[in-house]
Coordinates of C-alpha atoms in Angstrom, one line a residue:
X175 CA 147.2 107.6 -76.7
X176 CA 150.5 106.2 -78.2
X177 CA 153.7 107.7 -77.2
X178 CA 156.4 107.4 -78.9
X179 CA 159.1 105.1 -77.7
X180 CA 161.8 107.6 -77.7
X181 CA 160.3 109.6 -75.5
X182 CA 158.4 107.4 -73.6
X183 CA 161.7 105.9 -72.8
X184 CA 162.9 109.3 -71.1
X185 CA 163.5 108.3 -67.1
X186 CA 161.7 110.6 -65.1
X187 CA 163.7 113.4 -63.2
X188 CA 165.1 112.1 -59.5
X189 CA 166.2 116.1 -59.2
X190 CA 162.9 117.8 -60.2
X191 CA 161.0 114.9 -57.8
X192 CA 162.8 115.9 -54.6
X193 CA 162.6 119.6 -55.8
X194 CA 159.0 119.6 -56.2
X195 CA 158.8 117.7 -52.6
X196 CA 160.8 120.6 -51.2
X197 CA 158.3 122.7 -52.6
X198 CA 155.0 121.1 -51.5
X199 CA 156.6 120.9 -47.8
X200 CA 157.6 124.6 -48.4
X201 CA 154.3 125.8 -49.2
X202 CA 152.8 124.2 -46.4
X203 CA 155.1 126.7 -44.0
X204 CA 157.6 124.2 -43.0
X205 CA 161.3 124.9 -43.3
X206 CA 163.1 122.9 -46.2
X207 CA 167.2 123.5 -46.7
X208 CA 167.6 122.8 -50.0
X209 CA 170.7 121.4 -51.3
X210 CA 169.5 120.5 -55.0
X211 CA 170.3 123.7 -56.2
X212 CA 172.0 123.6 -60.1
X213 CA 172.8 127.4 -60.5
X214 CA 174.2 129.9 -59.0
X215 CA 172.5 131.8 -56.1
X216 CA 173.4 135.0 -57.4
X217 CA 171.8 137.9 -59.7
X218 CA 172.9 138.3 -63.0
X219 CA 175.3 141.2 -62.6
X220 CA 174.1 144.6 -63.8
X221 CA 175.8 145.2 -66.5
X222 CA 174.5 142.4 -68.3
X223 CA 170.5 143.2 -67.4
X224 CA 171.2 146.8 -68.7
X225 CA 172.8 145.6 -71.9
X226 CA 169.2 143.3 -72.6
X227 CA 167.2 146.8 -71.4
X228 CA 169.5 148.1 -73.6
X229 CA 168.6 145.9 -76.7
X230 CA 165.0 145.9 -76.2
X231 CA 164.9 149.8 -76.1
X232 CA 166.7 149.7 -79.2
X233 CA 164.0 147.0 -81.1
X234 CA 167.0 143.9 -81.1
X235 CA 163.4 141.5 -80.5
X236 CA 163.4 140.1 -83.7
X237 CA 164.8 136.4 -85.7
X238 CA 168.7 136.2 -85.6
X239 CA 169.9 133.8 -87.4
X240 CA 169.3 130.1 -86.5
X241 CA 172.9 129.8 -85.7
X242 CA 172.9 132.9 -83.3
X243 CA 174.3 136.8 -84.0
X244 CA 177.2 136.9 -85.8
X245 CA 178.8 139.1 -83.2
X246 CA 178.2 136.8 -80.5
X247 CA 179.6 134.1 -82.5
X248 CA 182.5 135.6 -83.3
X249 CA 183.1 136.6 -79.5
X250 CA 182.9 132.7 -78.9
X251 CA 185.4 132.2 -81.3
X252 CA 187.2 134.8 -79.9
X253 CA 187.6 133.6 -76.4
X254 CA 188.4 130.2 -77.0
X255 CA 191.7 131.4 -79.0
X256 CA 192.5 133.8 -75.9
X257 CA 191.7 131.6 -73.3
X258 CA 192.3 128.2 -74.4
X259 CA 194.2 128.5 -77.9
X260 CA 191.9 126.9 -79.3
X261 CA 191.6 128.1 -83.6
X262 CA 187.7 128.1 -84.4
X263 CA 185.7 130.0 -87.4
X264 CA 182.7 132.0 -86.0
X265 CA 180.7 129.6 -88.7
X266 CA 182.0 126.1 -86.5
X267 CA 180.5 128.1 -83.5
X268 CA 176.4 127.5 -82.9
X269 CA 174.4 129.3 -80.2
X270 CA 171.5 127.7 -78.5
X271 CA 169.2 127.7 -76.4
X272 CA 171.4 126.7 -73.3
X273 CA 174.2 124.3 -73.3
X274 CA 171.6 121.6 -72.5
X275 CA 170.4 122.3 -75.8
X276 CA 174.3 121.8 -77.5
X277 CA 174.7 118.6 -76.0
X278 CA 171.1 117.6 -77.9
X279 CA 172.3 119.0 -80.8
X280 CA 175.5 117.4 -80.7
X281 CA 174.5 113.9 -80.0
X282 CA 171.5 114.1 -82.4
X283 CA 174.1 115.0 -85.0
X284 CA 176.4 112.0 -84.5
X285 CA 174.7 109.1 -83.1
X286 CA 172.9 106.7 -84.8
X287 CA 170.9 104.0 -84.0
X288 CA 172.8 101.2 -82.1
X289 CA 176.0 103.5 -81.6
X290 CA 177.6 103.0 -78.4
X291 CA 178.9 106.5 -76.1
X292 CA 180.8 105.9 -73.1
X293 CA 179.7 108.0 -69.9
X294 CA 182.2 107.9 -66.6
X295 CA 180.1 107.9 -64.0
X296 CA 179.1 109.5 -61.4
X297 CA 177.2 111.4 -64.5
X298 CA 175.1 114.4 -65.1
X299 CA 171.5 112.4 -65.6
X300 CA 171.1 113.8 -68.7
X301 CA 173.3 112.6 -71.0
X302 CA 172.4 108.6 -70.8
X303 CA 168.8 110.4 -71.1
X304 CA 169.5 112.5 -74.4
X305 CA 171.8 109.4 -75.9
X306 CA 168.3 106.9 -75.5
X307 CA 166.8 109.8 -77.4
X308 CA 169.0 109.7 -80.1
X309 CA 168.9 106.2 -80.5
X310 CA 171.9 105.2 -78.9
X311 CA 173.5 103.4 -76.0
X312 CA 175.1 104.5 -72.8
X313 CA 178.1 102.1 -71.5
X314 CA 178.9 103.8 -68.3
X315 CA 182.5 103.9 -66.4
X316 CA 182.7 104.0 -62.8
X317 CA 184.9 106.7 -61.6
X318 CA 187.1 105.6 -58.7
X319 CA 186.5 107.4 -55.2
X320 CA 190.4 107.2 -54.3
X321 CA 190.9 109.4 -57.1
X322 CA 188.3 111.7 -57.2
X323 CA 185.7 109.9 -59.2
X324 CA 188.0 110.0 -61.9
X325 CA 188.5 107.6 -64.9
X326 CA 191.4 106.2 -66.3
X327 CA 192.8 105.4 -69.5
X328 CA 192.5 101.6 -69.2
X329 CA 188.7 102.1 -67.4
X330 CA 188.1 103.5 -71.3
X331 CA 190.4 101.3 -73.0
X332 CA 188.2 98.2 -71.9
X333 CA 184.6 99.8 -72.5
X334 CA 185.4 100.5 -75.8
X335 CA 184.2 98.2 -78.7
X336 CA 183.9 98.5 -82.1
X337 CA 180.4 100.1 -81.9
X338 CA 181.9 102.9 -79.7
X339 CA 180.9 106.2 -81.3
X340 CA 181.2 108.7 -78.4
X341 CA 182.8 109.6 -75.1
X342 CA 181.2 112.2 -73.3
X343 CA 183.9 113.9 -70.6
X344 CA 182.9 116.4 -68.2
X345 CA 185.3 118.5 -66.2
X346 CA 184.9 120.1 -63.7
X347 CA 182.5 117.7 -63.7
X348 CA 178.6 117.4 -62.1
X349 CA 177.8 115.9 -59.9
X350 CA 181.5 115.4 -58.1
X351 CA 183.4 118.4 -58.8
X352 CA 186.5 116.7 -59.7
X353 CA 189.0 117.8 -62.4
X354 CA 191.1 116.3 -64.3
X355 CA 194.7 117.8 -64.8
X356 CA 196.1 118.2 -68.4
X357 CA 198.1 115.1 -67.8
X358 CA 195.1 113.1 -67.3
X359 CA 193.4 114.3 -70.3
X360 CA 196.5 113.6 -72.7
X361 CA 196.3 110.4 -71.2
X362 CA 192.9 109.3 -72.1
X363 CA 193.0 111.4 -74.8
X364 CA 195.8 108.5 -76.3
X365 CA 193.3 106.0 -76.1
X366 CA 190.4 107.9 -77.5
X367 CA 192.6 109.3 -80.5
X368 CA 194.2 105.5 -81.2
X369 CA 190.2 104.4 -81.3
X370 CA 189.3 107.5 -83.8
X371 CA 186.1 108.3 -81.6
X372 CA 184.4 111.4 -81.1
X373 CA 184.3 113.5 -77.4
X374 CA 181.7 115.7 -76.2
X375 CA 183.5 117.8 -74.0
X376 CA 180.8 119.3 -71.4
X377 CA 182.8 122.4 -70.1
X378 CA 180.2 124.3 -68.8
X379 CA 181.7 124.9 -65.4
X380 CA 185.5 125.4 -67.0
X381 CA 185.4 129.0 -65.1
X382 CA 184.3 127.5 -61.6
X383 CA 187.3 126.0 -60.6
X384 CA 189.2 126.7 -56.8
X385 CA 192.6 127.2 -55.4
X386 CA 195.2 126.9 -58.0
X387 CA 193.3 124.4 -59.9
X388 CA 193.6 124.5 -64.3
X389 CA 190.3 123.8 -67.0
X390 CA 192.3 121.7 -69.6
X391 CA 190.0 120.9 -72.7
X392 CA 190.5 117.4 -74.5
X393 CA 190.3 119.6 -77.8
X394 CA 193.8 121.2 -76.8
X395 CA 195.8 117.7 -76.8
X396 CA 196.2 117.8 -80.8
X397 CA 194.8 118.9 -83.9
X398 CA 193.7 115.6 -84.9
X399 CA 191.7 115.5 -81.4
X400 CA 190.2 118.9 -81.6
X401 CA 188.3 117.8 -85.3
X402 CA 186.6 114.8 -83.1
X403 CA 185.7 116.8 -80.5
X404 CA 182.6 118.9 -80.0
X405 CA 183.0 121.7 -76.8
X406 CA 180.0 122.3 -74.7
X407 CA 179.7 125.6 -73.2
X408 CA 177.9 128.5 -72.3
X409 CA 176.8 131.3 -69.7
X410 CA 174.0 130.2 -67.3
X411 CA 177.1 129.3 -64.5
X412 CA 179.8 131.5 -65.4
X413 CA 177.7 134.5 -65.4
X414 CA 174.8 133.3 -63.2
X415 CA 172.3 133.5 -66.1
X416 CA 170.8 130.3 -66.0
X417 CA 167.1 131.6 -66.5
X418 CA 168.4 133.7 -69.7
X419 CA 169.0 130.1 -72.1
X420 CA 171.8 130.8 -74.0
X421 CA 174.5 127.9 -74.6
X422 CA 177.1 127.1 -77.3
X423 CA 179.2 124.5 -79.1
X424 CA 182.4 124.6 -81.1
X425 CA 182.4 121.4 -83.5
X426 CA 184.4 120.6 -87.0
X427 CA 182.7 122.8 -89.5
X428 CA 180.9 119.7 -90.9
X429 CA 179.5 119.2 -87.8
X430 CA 178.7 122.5 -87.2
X431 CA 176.8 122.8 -90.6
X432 CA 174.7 120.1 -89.9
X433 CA 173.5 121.3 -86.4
X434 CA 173.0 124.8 -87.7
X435 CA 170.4 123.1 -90.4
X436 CA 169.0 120.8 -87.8
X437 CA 168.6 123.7 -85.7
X438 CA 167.2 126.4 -88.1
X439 CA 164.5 123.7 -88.6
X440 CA 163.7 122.6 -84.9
X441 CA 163.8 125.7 -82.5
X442 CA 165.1 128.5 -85.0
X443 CA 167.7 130.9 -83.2
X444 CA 167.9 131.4 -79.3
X445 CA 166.4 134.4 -77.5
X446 CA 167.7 137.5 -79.2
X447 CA 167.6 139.4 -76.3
X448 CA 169.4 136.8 -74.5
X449 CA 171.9 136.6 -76.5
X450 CA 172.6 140.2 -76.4
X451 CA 172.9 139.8 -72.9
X452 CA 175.5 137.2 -73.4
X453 CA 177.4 139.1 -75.8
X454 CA 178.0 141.5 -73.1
X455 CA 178.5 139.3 -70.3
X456 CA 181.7 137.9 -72.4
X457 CA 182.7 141.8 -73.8
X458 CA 182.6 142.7 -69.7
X459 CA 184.7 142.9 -66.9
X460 CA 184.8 139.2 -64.7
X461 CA 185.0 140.9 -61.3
X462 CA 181.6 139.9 -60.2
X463 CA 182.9 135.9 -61.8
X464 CA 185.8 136.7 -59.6
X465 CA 183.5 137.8 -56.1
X466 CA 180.9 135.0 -57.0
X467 CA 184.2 131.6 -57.8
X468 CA 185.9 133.3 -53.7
X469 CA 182.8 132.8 -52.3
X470 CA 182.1 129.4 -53.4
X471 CA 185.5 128.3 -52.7
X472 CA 184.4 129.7 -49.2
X473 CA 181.4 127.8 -48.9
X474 CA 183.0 124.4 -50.6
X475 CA 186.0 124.3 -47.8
X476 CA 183.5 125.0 -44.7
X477 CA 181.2 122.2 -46.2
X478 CA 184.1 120.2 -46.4
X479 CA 184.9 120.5 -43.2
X480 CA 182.2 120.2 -41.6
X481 CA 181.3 117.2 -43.2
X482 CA 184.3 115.7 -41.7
X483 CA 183.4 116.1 -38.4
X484 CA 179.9 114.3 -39.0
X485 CA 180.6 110.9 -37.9
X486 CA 179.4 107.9 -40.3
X487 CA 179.7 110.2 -43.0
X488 CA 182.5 111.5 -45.6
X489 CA 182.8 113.1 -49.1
X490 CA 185.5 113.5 -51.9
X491 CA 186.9 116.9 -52.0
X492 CA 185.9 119.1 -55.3
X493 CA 188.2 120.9 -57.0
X494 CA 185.3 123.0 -59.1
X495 CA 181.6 123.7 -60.1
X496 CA 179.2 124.0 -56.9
X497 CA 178.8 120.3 -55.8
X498 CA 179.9 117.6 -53.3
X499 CA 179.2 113.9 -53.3
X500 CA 178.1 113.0 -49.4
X501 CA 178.9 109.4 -49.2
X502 CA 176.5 107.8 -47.1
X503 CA 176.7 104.2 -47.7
X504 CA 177.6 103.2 -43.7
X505 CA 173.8 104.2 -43.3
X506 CA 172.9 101.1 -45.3
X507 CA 171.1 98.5 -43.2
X508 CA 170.3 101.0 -40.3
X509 CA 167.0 101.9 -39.5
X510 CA 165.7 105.7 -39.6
X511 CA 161.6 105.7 -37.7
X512 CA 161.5 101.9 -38.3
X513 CA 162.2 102.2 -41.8
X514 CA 165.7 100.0 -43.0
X515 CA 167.6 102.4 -45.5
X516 CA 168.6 100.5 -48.3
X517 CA 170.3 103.1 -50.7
X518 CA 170.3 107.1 -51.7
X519 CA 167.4 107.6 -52.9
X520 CA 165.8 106.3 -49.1
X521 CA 168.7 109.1 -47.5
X522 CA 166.8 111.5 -50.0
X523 CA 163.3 111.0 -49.0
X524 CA 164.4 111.0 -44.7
X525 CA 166.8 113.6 -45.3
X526 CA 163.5 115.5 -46.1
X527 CA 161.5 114.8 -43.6
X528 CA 164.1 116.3 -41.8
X529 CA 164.3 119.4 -43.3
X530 CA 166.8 119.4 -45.8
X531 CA 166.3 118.0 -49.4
X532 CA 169.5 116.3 -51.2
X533 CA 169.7 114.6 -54.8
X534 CA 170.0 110.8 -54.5
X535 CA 173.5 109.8 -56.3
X536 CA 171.2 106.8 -58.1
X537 CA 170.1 109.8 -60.1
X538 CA 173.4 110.3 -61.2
X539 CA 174.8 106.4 -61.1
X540 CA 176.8 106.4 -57.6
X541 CA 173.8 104.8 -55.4
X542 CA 176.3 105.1 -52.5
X543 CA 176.1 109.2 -52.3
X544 CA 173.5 111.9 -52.2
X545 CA 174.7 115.2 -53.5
X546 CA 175.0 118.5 -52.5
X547 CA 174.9 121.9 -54.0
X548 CA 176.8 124.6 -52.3
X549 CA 175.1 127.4 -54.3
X550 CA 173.1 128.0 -51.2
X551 CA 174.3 130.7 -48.5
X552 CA 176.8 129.6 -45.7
X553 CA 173.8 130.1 -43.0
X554 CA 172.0 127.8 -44.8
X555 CA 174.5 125.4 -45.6
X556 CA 175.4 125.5 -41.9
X557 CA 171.8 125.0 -40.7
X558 CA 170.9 121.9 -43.5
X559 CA 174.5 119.9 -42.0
X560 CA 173.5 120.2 -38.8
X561 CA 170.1 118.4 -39.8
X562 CA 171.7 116.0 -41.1
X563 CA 174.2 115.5 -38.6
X564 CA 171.5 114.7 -36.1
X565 CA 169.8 112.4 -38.5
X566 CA 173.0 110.5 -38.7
X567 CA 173.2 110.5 -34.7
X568 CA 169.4 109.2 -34.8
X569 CA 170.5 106.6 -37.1
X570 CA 173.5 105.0 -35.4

C-alpha cells in the first residue's frame, strides 16, 4: 500500500503515546496521575447542554451552512468588536469543526509549496505537523527561559528570509503559559509588518489568563496588520466544551472566501447542534468562566510552589492557559534503575513507572522540560509532585 507523502510525513503523537500508556497501566488497576491533560476538567456548564437539548427538541439537526449559522457568526463578529475592537463582517468569520480545524484551514489557504512559517518554540506540536501537510516549512525560534519562553523582535528579524510566508504566534501560549504584553506584540509586530508577512494568531486560550494579566491580539496593532492576520479561536477551553468541536477564525474577506469554499467542499459545516450550543455559551453569563480561570489560578500558584521546593528541579511561571514547563535538564546524565536519562522524553517514560504521566517537551521542541497540565484537581496535582519529588530524590 502507498501512502501518500503528505501524510505519511505526519510525526506521530508524543501526547497520545504517553496518554495511551497511562491508559494501559490504568486498566491494569494501577494508579496513574496524569498530567497530560489538554482541556478543562470541568463540565460544560448547564446552560449550554440545555440550549443543545433545546435545539434538538426543536429539529435544529440538519446542514447549516458550510461557513456555520449566521447567528453564530455574527455573535463572533460581535464579540471581537466588544472585547477586542476588532471591526469584522460576519461573512470574514468561518466556523469549524474546532480551532484545530481553523488553523488547517488557515494554513491550507496560504501556504504553498516551499513557503517558509516561522514557529517560536516551545510550540504546540501541531502546527510544524499541519505546515508539512500543506507543503511548507517550519523554521522554529527558540523562546528564551529568562523571559518566559518568549521571542523577540530581532529572534524574528533574523529567521526571516525571503521565502517567509507565515508567523504563527500563540499567546497565552501551549505548552509554556507565557504572555506577551501589548508592548511586546507592537514590537514584533514592527518587524512582521516591515516584512509584509502573514500571522496566525492562535488565541484560543485568550480568556484563561491570571492575576492582572491582559490577551493583546497582533490584529489590534494596525489596520494594515489586522488584513495579514488570521485569529484562531474558539470554545472548547473557554467554555470547557472541548468534546462539542466547534472553532473559528476571523481572516481578510478574501481569505475568508476561500476557506469557506475549501471548507463547504472538505467537511461541509460543523455540528449544528454544536454550534447552537456555542451560540449560547457566547449569548450567556461567564460566571462559571469566572469559578473555572480562580481555580486554575489556584491550582497554577500551589504547583508553582511546590515545584520550587523540589530540589533539582524548576519551572517558568505561567501567566495563562492550564500548563507549566518542568525543567528537568539537571537530571541529564543521572541514572534512574540503572538506566542513564538522556532527555525528556526518558523523564516521560520513568515518570510513569512511577505513577504519574507527563508530556516530554521534545514533543513540543524544548527537550530540556516535560510539561504539565494543571487541569487536574489539587489532590491530584499534590499526590503526582510528590511522585515526582521522590523520583528526583532517587535520582540524585
Amino acid at each position: 500500500m502507498n501512502i501518500t507523502k503528505r501524510i505519511s510525513s505526519i510525526s506521530p503523537s508524543l501526547t497520545l503515546a504517553i496518554t495511551a500508556k497511562a491508559k494501559a497501566m490504568k486498566a491494569e488497576g494501577k494508579s496513574v496521575i496524569g498530567f497530560g491533560a489538554g482541556e478543562p476538567d470541568f463540565n460544560t456548564p448547564q446552560h449550554i447542554i440545555d440550549a443543545a437539548k433545546k435545539a434538538l427538541d426543536e429539529g435544529c439537526t440538519k446542514y447549516t451552512p458550510s461557513s456555520g449559522l449566521p447567528a453564530l457568526r455574527k455573535k463572533i463578529a460581535d464579540k471581537f468588536l466588544e472585547e477586542q475592537g476588532l471591526s469584522y463582517d460576519p461573512s470574514q468569520i468561518i466556523v469549524s469543526s474546532g480551532a484545530k480545524h481553523s488553523i488547517f484551514n488557515a494554513m491550507f489557504a496560504l501556504i504553498e509549496d516551499g513557503d517558509e512559517v516561522i514557529i517560536p518554540a516551545p510550540y504546540w506540536l501541531t502546527y510544524p505537523e499541519v505546515v508539512k501537510v500543506c507543503g511548507g516549512k517550519s523554521v522554529f525560534v527558540e523562546g528564551h527561559k529568562e523571559n518566559h519562553f518568549k521571542v523577540t523582535p530581532e529572534d524574528i528579524r533574523k529567521a526571516i528570509t525571503p521565502k517567509t510566508k507565515m508567523l504563527i504566534f500563540n499567546s497565552p501560549s501551549n505548552p509554556t503559559g507565557s504572555v506577551y504584553t501589548e508592548e511586546e506584540i507592537r514590537a514584533i509586530a514592527a518587524v512582521v509588518e516591515e516584512a509584509g508577512i502573514w500571522v496566525l494568531s492562535d488565541e484560543i486560550y485568550s480568556k484563561l489568563i491570571y492575576d492582572g494579566v491582559k490577551h493583546f491580539s497582533m490584529a489590534q496593532v494596525s489596520e494594515k496588520l489586522k488584513e495579514k492576520t488570521v485569529i484562531v479561536n474558539g470554545v472548547s477551553k473557554t467554555y470547557a466544551m472541548t468534546g462539542w468541536r466547534i472553532g473559528w477564525l476571523a481572516a481578510p474577506k478574501e481569505v475568508a472566501k476561500a476557506i469557506d469554499s475549501f471548507q463547504s467542499h472538505a467537511t461541509s459545516n460543523p455540528a449544528s447542534v454544536s454550534q447552537y450550543a456555542a451560540l449560547a455559551a457566547l449569548n450567556g453569563s461567564e460566571d462559571e468562566l469566572v469559578k473555572m480561570r480562580e481555580i486554575f489560578n489556584d491550582r497554577r500558584k500551589f504547583m508553582i510552589d511546590r515545584i520550587h521546593a523540589i530540589e533539582g528541579l524548576s519551572c517558568i511561571e505561567p501567566d495563562g492557559a492550564f500548563y507549566i514547563m518542568l525543567v528537568v535538564d539537571k537530571l541529564y546524565g543521572k541514572r534512574y534503575n540503572g538506566r542513564k536519562i538522556g532527555g525528556s522524553l526518558d523523564v516521560a517514560d520513568m515518570l510513569l513507572e512511577k505513577g504519574v504521566a507527563v508530556v516530554p517537551g521534545i514533543a513540543f521542541g524544548d527537550d530540556e522540560c516535560v510539561r504539565l497540565s494543571y487541569a487536574i484537581s489539587k489532590e491530584d496535582i499534590a499526590t503526582g509532585l510528590d511522585r515526582i519529588e521522590a523520583f528526583v530524590k532517587e535520582v540524585f
